[in-house]
């Protein structure tokens, strides 16, 4: 399965935040949109970095009670894991494993166009597994063959 197929099932909106905003605003975005990852940019279509729930937890662990008021630019991840719409799901899974991340930013050239999360990976792998199981049952039962 290609990344472009995964993006078809998702909301096309890519949520972002400006780098000068405080981390607490990111946390509100996470809660309001039921997400755990945002793109950081000064304008739509720009990616200066990303911020995940894990990044926010790490900031609190490092900076304590000052973290929620810190600027996003000071705690964002600048070494962003990326892929393209033509990449296959196993490639994205390998990125997640190697980089120990739950989110991979999908890029069209230098423009971010979506996110593949670990939840997306599990959903599509489960669907694939169920389809394979059904096909095996049909094969063993001799149904759908003439």
Coordinates of C-alpha atoms in Angstrom, one line a residue:
X1 CA 0.0 0.0 0.0
X2 CA 1.2 3.5 -1.0
X3 CA 1.2 6.5 1.3
X4 CA -1.2 8.3 -1.1
X5 CA -3.8 5.6 -0.4
X6 CA -3.5 6.1 3.3
X7 CA -4.0 9.9 2.9
X8 CA -7.2 9.3 1.0
X9 CA -8.9 8.0 4.1
X10 CA -7.8 10.9 6.3
X11 CA -8.9 14.4 6.8
X12 CA -7.0 16.6 4.3
X13 CA -6.3 19.3 6.9
X14 CA -2.8 19.5 8.2
X15 CA -2.8 21.3 11.5
X16 CA 0.1 23.7 12.1
X17 CA 1.2 26.3 14.6
X18 CA 3.5 29.3 14.4
X19 CA 6.9 29.0 16.1
X20 CA 6.4 32.0 18.3
X21 CA 3.3 30.5 20.1
X22 CA 3.6 28.9 23.6
X23 CA 3.6 25.1 24.0
X24 CA 0.3 25.3 25.9
X25 CA -1.4 26.4 22.7
X26 CA -0.1 23.2 21.0
X27 CA -1.5 21.2 23.8
X28 CA -4.9 22.8 23.3
X29 CA -4.7 22.0 19.6
X30 CA -4.0 18.4 20.5
X31 CA -7.0 18.2 22.7
X32 CA -9.4 20.2 20.4
X33 CA -8.5 18.2 17.3
X34 CA -7.8 14.8 19.0
X35 CA -4.3 14.7 17.5
X36 CA -0.8 14.3 18.9
X37 CA 1.3 16.0 16.2
X38 CA 1.5 19.4 14.5
X39 CA 3.7 21.1 11.9
X40 CA 5.5 24.3 12.9
X41 CA 5.6 27.0 10.3
X42 CA 5.2 30.8 9.9
X43 CA 2.6 30.3 7.1
X44 CA 0.6 27.4 5.6
X45 CA 2.7 25.0 3.6
X46 CA 5.9 25.8 5.5
X47 CA 7.7 23.3 7.7
X48 CA 10.3 24.6 10.1
X49 CA 9.9 21.6 12.3
X50 CA 7.2 19.5 14.1
X51 CA 6.0 19.1 17.7
X52 CA 4.5 15.9 19.1
X53 CA 3.0 14.9 22.4
X54 CA 6.3 13.2 23.2
X55 CA 8.2 16.4 22.5
X56 CA 6.0 18.2 24.9
X57 CA 6.5 15.6 27.6
X58 CA 10.3 15.8 27.1
X59 CA 10.1 19.6 27.4
X60 CA 8.3 19.3 30.7
X61 CA 10.8 16.7 32.0
X62 CA 13.7 19.0 31.0
X63 CA 12.3 22.5 31.8
X64 CA 9.7 21.8 34.4
X65 CA 6.9 24.2 35.0
X66 CA 8.4 26.7 32.5
X67 CA 7.8 24.4 29.6
X68 CA 4.1 25.2 28.9
X69 CA 5.0 28.9 28.3
X70 CA 8.1 28.2 26.2
X71 CA 8.0 29.1 22.5
X72 CA 7.3 26.3 20.2
X73 CA 10.5 27.2 18.3
X74 CA 12.5 26.4 21.4
X75 CA 11.2 22.9 21.8
X76 CA 10.2 21.7 18.3
X77 CA 11.9 18.8 16.5
X78 CA 13.9 20.1 13.6
X79 CA 15.0 16.7 12.4
X80 CA 11.7 15.7 10.9
X81 CA 11.0 12.1 9.7
X82 CA 9.5 12.4 6.2
X83 CA 8.2 10.3 3.3
X84 CA 6.5 10.9 0.0
X85 CA 3.1 9.8 -1.4
X86 CA 4.8 7.2 -3.6
X87 CA 6.5 5.4 -0.7
X88 CA 5.1 2.1 0.5
X89 CA 3.8 1.4 3.9
X90 CA 6.7 -1.0 4.9
X91 CA 9.1 1.9 4.2
X92 CA 7.2 4.2 6.5
X93 CA 7.1 1.5 9.2
X94 CA 10.9 1.2 8.9
X95 CA 11.2 5.0 9.3
X96 CA 9.0 4.9 12.4
X97 CA 11.0 2.0 13.9
X98 CA 14.5 3.4 13.1
X99 CA 13.6 6.9 14.2
X100 CA 11.5 5.8 17.2
X101 CA 8.7 8.1 16.1
X102 CA 4.9 7.7 15.9
X103 CA 4.5 10.2 13.1
X104 CA 6.0 10.6 9.6
X105 CA 5.4 13.9 7.7
X106 CA 4.3 13.3 4.1
X107 CA 6.0 15.8 1.8
X108 CA 5.3 16.9 -1.8
X109 CA 8.7 18.3 -2.6
X110 CA 9.3 20.8 0.2
X111 CA 5.6 21.2 1.1
X112 CA 4.1 19.1 3.9
X113 CA 0.8 17.6 2.7
X114 CA -0.1 15.1 5.4
X115 CA 0.9 12.9 8.3
X116 CA 1.0 9.1 8.6
X117 CA 0.7 8.1 12.3
X118 CA 1.3 4.7 13.9
X119 CA -2.5 4.5 14.2
X120 CA -2.8 4.7 10.5
X121 CA -0.2 2.0 10.1
X122 CA -2.0 -0.3 12.5
X123 CA -5.4 0.4 10.8
X124 CA -4.2 -0.4 7.3
X125 CA -2.2 -3.5 8.4
X126 CA -5.2 -4.8 10.3
X127 CA -7.4 -4.3 7.3
X128 CA -4.9 -6.1 5.0
X129 CA -4.6 -9.0 7.5
X130 CA -8.4 -9.4 7.6
X131 CA -8.6 -9.4 3.8
X132 CA -5.9 -12.0 3.6
X133 CA -7.7 -14.1 6.2
X134 CA -11.0 -13.9 4.3
X135 CA -9.3 -14.9 1.1
X136 CA -7.7 -17.9 2.7
X137 CA -11.0 -19.0 4.2
X138 CA -12.6 -18.7 0.8
X139 CA -9.8 -20.6 -0.8
X140 CA -10.0 -23.5 1.7
X141 CA -13.8 -23.6 1.5
X142 CA -13.7 -23.5 -2.3
X143 CA -16.0 -20.6 -2.5
X144 CA -15.7 -17.8 -5.1
X145 CA -14.1 -20.2 -7.6
X146 CA -15.8 -21.8 -10.6

